[in-house]
PDB file of C-alpha atoms in Angstrom:
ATOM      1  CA  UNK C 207     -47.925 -59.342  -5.755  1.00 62.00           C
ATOM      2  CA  UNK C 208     -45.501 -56.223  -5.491  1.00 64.00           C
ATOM      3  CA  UNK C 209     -42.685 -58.169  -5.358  1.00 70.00           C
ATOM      4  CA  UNK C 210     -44.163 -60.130  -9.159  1.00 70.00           C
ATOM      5  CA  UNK C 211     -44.432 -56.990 -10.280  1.00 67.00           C
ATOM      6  CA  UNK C 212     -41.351 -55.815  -9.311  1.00 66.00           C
ATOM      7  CA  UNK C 213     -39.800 -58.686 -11.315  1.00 68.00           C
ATOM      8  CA  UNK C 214     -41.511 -58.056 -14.301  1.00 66.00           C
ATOM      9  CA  UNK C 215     -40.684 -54.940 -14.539  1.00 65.00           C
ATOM     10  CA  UNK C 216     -36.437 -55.670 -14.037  1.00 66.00           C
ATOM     11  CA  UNK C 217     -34.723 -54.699 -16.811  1.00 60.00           C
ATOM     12  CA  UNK C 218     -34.075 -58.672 -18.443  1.00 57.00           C
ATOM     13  CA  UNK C 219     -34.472 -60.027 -22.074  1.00 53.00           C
ATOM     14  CA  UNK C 220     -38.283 -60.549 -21.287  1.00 53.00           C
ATOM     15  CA  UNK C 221     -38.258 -56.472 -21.706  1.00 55.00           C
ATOM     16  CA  UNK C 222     -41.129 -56.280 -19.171  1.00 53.00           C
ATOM     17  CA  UNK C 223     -43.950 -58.709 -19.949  1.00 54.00           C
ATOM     18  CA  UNK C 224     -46.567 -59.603 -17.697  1.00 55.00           C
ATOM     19  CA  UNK C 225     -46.489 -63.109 -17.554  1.00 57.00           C
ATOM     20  CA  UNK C 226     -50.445 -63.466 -16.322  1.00 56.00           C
ATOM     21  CA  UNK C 227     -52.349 -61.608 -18.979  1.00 57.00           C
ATOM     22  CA  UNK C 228     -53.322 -63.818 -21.273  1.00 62.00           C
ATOM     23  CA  UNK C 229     -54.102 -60.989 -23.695  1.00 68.00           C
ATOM     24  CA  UNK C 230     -50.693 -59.466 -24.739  1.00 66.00           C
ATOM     25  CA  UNK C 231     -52.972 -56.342 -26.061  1.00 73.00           C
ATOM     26  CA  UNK C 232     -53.519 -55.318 -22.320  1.00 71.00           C
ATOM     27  CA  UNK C 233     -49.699 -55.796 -21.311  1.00 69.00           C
ATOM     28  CA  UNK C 234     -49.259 -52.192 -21.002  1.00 74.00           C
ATOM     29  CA  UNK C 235     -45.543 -52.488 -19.612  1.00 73.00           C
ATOM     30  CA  UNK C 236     -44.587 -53.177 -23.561  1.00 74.00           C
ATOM     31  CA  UNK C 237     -45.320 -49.404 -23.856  1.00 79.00           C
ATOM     32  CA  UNK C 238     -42.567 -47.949 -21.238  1.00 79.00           C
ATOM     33  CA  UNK C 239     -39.470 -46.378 -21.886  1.00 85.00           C
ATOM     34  CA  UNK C 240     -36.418 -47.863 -19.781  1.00 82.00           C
ATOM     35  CA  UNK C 241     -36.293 -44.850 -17.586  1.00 87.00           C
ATOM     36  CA  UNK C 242     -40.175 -45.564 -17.206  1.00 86.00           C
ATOM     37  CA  UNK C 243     -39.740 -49.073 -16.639  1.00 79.00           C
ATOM     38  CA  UNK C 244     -36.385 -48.063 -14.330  1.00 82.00           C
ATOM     39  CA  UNK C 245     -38.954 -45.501 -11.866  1.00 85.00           C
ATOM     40  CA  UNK C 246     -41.887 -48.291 -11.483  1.00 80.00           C
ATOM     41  CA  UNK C 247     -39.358 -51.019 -10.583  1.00 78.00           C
ATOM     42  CA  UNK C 248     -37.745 -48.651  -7.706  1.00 82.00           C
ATOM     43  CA  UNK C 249     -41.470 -47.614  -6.587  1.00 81.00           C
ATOM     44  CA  UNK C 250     -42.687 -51.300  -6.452  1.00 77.00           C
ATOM     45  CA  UNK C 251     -39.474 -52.960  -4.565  1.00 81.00           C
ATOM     46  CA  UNK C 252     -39.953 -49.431  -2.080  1.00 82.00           C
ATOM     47  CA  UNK C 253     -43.658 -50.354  -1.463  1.00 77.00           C
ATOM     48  CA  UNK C 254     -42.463 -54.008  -0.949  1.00 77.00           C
ATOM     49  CA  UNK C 255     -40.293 -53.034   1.447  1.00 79.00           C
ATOM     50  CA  UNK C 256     -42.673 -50.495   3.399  1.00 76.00           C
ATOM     51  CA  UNK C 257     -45.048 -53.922   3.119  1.00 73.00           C
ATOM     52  CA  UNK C 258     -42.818 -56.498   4.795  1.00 76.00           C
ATOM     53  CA  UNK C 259     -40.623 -53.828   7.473  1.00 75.00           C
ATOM     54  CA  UNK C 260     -43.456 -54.348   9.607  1.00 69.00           C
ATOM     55  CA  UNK C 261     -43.860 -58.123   9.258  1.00 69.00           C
ATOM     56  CA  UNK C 262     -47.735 -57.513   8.101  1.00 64.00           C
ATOM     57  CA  UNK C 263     -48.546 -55.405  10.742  1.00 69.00           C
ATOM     58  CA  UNK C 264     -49.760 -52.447   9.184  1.00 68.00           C
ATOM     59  CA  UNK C 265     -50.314 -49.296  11.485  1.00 73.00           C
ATOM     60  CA  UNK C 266     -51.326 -46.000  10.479  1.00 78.00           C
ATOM     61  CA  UNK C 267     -47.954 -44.736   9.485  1.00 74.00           C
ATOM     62  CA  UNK C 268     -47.538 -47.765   6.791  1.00 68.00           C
ATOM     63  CA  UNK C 269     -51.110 -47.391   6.008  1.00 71.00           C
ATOM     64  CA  UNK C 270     -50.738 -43.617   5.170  1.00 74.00           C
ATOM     65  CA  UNK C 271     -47.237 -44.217   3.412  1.00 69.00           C
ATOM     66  CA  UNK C 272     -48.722 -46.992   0.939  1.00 66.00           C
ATOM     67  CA  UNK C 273     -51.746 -44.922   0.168  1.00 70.00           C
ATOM     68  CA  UNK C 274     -49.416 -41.991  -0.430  1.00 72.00           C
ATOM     69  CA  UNK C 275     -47.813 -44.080  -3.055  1.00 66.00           C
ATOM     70  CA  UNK C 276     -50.555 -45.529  -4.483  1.00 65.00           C
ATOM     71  CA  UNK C 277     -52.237 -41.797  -4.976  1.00 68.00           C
ATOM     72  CA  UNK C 278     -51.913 -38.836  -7.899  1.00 64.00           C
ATOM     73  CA  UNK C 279     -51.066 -35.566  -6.546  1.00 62.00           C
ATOM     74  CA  UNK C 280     -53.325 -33.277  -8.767  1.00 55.00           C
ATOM     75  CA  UNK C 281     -51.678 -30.110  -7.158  1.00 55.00           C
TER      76      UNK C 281
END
């Protein structure tokens, strides 16, 4: 799924569409900026990558480093 969102979010003539929402009013990708669009393409091919280092063997350490992604630092 990361890696599908990773590709919808590469910087292509389809400018970002999500190809499975049937409802192009909920495509919220239509709304980034390219820098936007540049950030959530890095993050999703990183968390990807932490995903398939361990071959699907998720310890703590992945565990903690995908949730740390995933998560809003209110501070």
């Amino acid at each position: 799924m990361l890696g599908k969102l990773a590709d919808s979010l590469a910087l292509t003539p389809k400018k970002g569409k999500l190809p499975f929402f049937r409802d192009p009013k909920l495509d919220m990708f239509v709304e980034l900026t390219e820098s936007q669009r540049t950030d959530l393409f890095n993050h999703f091919r990183k968390c990807e990558y932490t995903f398939r280092k361990d071959n699907g063997n998720v310890n703590e350490c992945t565990e903690n480093n995908v949730h740390s992604s995933f998560s809003i630092n209110t501070r």
